[in-house]
Coordinates of C-alpha atoms in Angstrom, one line a residue:
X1 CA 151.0 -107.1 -20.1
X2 CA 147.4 -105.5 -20.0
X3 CA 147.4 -102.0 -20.2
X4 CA 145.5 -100.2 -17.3
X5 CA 142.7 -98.4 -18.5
X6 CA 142.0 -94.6 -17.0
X7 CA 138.7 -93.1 -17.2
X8 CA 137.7 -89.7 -16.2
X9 CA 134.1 -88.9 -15.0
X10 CA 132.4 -85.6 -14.8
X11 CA 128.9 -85.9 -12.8
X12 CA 126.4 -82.4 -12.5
X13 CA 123.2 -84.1 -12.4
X14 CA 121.9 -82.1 -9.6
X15 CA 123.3 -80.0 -7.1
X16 CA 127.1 -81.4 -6.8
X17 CA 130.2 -80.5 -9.2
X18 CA 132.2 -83.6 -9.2
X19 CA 134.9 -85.0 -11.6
X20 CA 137.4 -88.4 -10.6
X21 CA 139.7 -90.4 -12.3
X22 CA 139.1 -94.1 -12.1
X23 CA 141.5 -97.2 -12.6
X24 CA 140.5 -100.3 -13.9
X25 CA 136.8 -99.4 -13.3
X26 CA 137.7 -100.1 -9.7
X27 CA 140.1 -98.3 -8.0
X28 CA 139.7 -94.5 -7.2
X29 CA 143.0 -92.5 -8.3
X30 CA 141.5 -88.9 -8.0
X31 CA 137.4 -87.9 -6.4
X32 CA 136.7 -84.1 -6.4
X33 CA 133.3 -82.8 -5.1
X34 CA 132.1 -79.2 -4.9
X35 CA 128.9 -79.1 -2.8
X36 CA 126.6 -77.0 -3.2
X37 CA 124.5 -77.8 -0.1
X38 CA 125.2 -74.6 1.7
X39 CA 124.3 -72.0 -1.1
X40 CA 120.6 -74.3 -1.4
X41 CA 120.0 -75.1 2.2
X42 CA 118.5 -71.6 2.2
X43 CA 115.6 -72.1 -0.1
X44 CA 115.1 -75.8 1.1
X45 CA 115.8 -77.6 -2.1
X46 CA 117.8 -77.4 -4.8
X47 CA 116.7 -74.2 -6.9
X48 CA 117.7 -75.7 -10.6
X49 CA 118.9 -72.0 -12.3
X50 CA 121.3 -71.6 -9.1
X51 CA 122.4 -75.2 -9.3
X52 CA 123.9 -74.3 -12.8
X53 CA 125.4 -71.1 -11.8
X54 CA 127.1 -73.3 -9.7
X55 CA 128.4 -76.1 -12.3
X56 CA 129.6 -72.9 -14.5
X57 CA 131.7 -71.7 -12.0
X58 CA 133.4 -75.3 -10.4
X59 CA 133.4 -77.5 -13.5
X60 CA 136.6 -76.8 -15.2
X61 CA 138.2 -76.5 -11.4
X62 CA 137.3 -79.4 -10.5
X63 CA 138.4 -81.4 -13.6
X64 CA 141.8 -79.9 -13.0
X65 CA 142.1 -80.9 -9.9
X66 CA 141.3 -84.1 -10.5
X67 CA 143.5 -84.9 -12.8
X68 CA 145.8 -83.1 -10.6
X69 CA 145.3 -85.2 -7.7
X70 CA 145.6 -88.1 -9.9
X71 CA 148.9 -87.1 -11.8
X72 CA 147.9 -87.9 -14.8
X73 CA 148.4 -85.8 -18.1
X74 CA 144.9 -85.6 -20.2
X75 CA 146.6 -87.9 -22.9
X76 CA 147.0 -90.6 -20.3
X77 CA 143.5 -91.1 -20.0
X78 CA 141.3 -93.8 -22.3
X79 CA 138.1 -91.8 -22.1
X80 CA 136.0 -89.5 -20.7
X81 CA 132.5 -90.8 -19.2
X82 CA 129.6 -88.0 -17.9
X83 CA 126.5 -87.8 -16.5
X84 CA 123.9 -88.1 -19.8
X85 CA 120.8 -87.9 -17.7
X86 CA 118.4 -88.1 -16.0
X87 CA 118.7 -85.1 -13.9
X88 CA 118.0 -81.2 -14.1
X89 CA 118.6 -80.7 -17.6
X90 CA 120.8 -77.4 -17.1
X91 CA 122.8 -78.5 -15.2
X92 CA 123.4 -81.9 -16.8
X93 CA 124.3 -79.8 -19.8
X94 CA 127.6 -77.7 -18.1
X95 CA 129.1 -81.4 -17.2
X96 CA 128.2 -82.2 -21.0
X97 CA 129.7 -79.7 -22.5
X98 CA 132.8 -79.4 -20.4
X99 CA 133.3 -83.3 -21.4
X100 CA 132.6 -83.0 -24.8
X101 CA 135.5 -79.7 -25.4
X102 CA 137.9 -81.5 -23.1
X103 CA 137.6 -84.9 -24.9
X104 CA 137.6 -82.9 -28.1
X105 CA 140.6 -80.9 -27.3
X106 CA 142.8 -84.1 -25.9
X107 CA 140.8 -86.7 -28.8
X108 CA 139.5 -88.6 -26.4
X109 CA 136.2 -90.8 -26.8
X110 CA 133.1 -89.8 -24.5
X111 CA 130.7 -91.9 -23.1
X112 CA 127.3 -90.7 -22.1
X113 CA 126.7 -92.6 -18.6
X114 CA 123.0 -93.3 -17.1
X115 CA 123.3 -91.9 -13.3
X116 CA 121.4 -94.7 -11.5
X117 CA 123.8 -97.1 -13.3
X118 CA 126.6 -94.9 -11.9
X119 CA 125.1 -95.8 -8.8
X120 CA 124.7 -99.2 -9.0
X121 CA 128.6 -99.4 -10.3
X122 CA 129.9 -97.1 -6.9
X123 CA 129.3 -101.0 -5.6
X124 CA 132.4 -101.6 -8.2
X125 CA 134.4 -99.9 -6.1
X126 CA 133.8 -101.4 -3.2
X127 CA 134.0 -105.4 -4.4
X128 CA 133.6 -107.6 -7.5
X129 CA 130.1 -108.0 -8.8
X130 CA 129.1 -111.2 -8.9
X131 CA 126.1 -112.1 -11.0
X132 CA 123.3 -112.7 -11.3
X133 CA 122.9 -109.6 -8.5
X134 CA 119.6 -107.5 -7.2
X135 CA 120.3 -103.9 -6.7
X136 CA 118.2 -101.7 -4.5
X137 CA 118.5 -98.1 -5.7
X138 CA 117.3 -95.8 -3.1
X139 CA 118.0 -92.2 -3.8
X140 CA 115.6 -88.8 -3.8
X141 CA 114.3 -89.5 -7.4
X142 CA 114.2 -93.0 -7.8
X143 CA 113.4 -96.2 -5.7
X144 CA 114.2 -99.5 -7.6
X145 CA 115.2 -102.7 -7.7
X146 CA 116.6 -104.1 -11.0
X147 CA 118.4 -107.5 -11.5
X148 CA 121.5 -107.4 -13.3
X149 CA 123.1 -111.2 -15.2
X150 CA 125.9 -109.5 -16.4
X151 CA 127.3 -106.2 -16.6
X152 CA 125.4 -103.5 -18.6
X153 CA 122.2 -105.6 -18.0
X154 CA 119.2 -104.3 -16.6
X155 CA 116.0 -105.7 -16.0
X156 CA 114.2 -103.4 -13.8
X157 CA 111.4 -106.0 -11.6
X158 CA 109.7 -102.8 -9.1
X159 CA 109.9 -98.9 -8.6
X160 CA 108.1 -96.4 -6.9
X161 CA 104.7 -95.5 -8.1
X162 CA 104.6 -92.1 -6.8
X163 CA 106.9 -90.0 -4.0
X164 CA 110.7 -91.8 -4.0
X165 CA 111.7 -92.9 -0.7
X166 CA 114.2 -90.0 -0.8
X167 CA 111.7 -87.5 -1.5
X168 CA 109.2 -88.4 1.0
X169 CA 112.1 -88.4 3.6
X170 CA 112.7 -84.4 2.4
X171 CA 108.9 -84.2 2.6
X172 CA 108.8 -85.5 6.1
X173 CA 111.9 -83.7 7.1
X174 CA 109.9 -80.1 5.9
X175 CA 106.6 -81.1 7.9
X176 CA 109.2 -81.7 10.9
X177 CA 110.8 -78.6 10.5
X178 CA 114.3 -79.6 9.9
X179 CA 116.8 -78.2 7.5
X180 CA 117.5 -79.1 4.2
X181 CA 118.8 -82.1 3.1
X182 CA 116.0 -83.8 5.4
X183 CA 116.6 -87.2 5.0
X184 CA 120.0 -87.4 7.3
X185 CA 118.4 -85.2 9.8
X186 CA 115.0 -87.4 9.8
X187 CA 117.9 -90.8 10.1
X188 CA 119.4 -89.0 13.1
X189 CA 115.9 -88.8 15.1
X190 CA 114.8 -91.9 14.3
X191 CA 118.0 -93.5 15.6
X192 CA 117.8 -91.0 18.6
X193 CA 113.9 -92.1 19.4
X194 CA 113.1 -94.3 22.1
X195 CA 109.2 -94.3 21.3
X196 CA 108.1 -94.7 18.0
X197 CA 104.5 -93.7 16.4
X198 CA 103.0 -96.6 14.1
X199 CA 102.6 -95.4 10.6
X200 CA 101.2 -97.4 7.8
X201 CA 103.1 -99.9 5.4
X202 CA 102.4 -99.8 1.6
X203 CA 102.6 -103.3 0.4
X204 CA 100.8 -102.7 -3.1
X205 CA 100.0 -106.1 -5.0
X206 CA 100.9 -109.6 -3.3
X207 CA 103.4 -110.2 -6.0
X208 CA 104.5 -106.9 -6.6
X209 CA 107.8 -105.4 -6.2
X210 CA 106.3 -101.8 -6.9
X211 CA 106.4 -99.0 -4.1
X212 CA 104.5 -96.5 -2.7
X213 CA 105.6 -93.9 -0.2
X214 CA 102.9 -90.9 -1.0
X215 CA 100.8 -92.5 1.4
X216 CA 103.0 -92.6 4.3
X217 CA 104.0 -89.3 3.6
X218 CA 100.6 -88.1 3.9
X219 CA 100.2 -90.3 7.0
X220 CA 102.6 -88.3 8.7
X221 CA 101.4 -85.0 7.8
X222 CA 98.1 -86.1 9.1
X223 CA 99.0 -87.1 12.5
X224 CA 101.2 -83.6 13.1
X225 CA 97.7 -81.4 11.1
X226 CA 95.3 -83.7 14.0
X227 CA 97.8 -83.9 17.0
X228 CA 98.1 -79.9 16.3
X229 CA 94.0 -79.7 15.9
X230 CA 93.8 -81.6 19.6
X231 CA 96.2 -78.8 21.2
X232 CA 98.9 -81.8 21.8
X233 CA 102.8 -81.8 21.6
X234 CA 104.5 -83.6 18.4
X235 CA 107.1 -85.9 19.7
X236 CA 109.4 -85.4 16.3
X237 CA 111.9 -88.4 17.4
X238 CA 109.2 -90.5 17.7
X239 CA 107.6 -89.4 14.0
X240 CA 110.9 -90.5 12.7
X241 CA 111.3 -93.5 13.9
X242 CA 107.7 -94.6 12.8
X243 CA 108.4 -92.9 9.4
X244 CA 111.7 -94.4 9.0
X245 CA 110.7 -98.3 10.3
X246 CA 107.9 -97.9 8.1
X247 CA 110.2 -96.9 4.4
X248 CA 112.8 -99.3 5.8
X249 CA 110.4 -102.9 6.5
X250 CA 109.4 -102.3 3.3
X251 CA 112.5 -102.1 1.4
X252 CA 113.5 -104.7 3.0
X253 CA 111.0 -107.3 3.0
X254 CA 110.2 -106.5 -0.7
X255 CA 114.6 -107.0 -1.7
X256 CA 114.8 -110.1 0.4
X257 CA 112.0 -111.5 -1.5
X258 CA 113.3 -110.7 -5.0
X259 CA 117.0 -111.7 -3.8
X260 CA 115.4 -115.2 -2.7
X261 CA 113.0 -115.3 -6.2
X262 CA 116.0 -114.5 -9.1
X263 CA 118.6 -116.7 -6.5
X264 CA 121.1 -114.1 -7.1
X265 CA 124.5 -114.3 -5.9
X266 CA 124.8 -110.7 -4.2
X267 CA 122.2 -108.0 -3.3
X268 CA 123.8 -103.9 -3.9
X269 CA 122.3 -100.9 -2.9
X270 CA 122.9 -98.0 -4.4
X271 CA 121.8 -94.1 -4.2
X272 CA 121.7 -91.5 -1.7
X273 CA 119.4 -93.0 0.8
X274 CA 121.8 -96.0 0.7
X275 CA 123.4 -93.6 3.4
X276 CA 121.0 -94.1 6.1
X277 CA 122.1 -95.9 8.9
X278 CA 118.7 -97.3 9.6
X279 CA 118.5 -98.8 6.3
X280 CA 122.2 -100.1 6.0
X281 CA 122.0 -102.1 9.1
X282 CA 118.5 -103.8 8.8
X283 CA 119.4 -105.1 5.3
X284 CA 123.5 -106.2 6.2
X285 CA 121.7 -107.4 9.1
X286 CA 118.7 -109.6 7.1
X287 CA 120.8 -110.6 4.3
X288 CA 123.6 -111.7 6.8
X289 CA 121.1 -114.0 8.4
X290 CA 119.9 -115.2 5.2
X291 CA 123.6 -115.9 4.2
X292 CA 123.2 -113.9 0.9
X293 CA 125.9 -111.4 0.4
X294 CA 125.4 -107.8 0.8
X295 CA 127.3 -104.8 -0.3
X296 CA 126.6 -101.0 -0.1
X297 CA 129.6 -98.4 -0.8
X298 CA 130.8 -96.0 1.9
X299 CA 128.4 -92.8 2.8
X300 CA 131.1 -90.5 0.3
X301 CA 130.3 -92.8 -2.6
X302 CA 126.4 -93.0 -1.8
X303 CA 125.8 -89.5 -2.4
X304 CA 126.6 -88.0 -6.0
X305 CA 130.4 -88.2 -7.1
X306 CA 132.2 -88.4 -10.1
X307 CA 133.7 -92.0 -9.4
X308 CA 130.9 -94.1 -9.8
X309 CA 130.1 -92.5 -13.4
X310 CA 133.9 -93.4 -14.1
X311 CA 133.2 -97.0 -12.7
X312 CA 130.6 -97.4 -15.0
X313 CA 131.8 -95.7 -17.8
X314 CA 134.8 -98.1 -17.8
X315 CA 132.8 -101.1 -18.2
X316 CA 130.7 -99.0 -20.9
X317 CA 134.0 -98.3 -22.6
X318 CA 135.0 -102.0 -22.6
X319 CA 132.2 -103.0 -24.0
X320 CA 133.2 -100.8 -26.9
X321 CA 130.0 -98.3 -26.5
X322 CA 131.1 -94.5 -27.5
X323 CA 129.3 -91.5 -27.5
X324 CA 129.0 -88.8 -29.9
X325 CA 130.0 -85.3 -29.7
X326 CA 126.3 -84.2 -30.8
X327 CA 125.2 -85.6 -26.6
X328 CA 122.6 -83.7 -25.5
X329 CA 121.2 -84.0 -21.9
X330 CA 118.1 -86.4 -21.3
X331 CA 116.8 -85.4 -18.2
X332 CA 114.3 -88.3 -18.3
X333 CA 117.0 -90.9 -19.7
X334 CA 115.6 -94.3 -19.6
X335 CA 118.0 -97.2 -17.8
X336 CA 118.5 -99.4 -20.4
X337 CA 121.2 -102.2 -21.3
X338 CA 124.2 -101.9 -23.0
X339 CA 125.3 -105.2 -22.7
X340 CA 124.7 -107.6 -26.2
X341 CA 121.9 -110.1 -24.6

């Protein structure tokens, strides 16, 4: 009988402490997450040297418990997989060096995990991938699409040339004067709006699969600095819901185009702004009318958690990649593949 393979994921890119145990690569046994939203809602952001106060103080909590909640013993597991980059480089170094003394202490391999392919693998445990597959990865630092033929392959085909769609959503959310993290709050106008103010599309090239949202950005800004100048009212649902249609036709269009170009089998999204509601239903609703399957993870496994960094790093661990206990963090960590093209 094949022996189930556990894999336990630490993930402190940014501003959440999260460790999980993971099955199979599919199947969630354990998902702990300390947030830290609340401490950095009052500066707006995520101030970096608080965010790793933060990690210091949850990390080994938060491993405990998850193996609590799992019931497993530490020399049950197969591996441990973390967050190698990219990220805020402190904190990617507290979940670093809490994997590297627990899988030290317990002789466990580590593998050193890419974050957006964390992403991309929270789709694992959702559904099967089927390949070849597009994903869409939508989050505050990084808008791409990437086709994957196999697992651990990735051929990256557009990104953002500038402001991530996630940033400029925190952007926008700032000039509208609502609290941080923006991008929910901008989601829940725009839904909310019954008017909408036309803001301009960034197509870039013909043949391009490159984006732009800088421009938009600073389209909005200069409607609210002129509407201000002209003594008028800003009508902030209505700012949303242009801002929003505008970042959303353009994924879109641009993933429904590569889907039909690569004839892939299945279309993912992945990141945090895989979350927003506008964005979920206009691609389940174009890919459903285009009859090519679609599959984003629940809203919990959107955001940063530990489980998709297990995911991955079980199919990293199968493939027989290890890491070394000399990992350092890469906060500018290239996604590259693993896989033996």
């Amino acid at each position: 009988m094949k022996k189930d393979v556990y894999i336990l994921g630490i993930e402190t890119s940014c501003d959440e402490t999260a460790a999980s145990v993971v099955k199979n690569g599919s199947e969630i046994v354990s998902n702990v997450v300390a947030s830290q939203i609340e401490s950095q809602k009052r500066f707006g952001g995520v101030v970096p040297e608080i965010a790793s106060r933060h990690h210091v103080e949850e990390i080994t909590r938060v491993i405990e418990k998850a193996l609590e909640d799992a019931g497993l013993a530490p020399d049950e597991l197969d591996a441990v997989a973390v967050t190698e980059g990219p990220g805020l480089v402190g904190a990617l170094l507290i979940g670093i060096n809490a994997a590297k003394a627990f899988a030290f202490a317990n002789s466990l391999p580590i593998i050193g995990v890419h974050h957006i392919a964390g992403h991309i693998y929270a789709n694992q445990l959702v559904q099967p991938m089927e390949f070849p597959l597009l994903a869409l990865i939508v989050s505050g630092g990084h808008t791409e699409m990437v086709i994957m033929r196999e697992h651990g392959s990735f051929e990256l085909i557009g990104e953002t040339r500038d402001d991530a769609a996630g940033e400029a959503y925190d952007k926008v959310a700032r000039v509208l004067g609502l609290p941080y993290p923006g991008g929910p709050h901008v989601d829940q106008l725009a839904l909310a709006s019954e008017s909408t103010i036309e803001f301009p599309r960034a197509w870039l090239e013909p043949e391009s699969y490159d984006f732009s949202f800088s421009g938009l950005k600073s389209s909005v800004i200069n409607y609210k600095h002129n509407l201000e100048q002209k003594g008028g009212t800003l009508n902030a649902e209505a700012v949303a819901a242009g801002f929003q249609e505008s970042v959303v036709e353009v994924l879109t269009v641009k993933a429904l185009r590569a889907a039909k170009e690569f004839e892939v089998k299945q279309v993912i999204a992945a990141g945090g702004v895989s979350a927003n509601k506008g964005l979920r239903n206009s691609l389940e609703s174009t890919f459903a009318k285009e009859d090519i399957p679609f599959s984003v993870p629940p809203i919990a496994l959107c955001t940063d958690n530990a489980a998709m960094i297990a995911a991955a790093g079980t199919q990293m661990f199968l493939s027989g990649v290890r890491g070394e206990l000399s990992m350092n963090g890469r906060p500018g960590m290239q996604l590259v593949s693993w896989s033996h093209e």
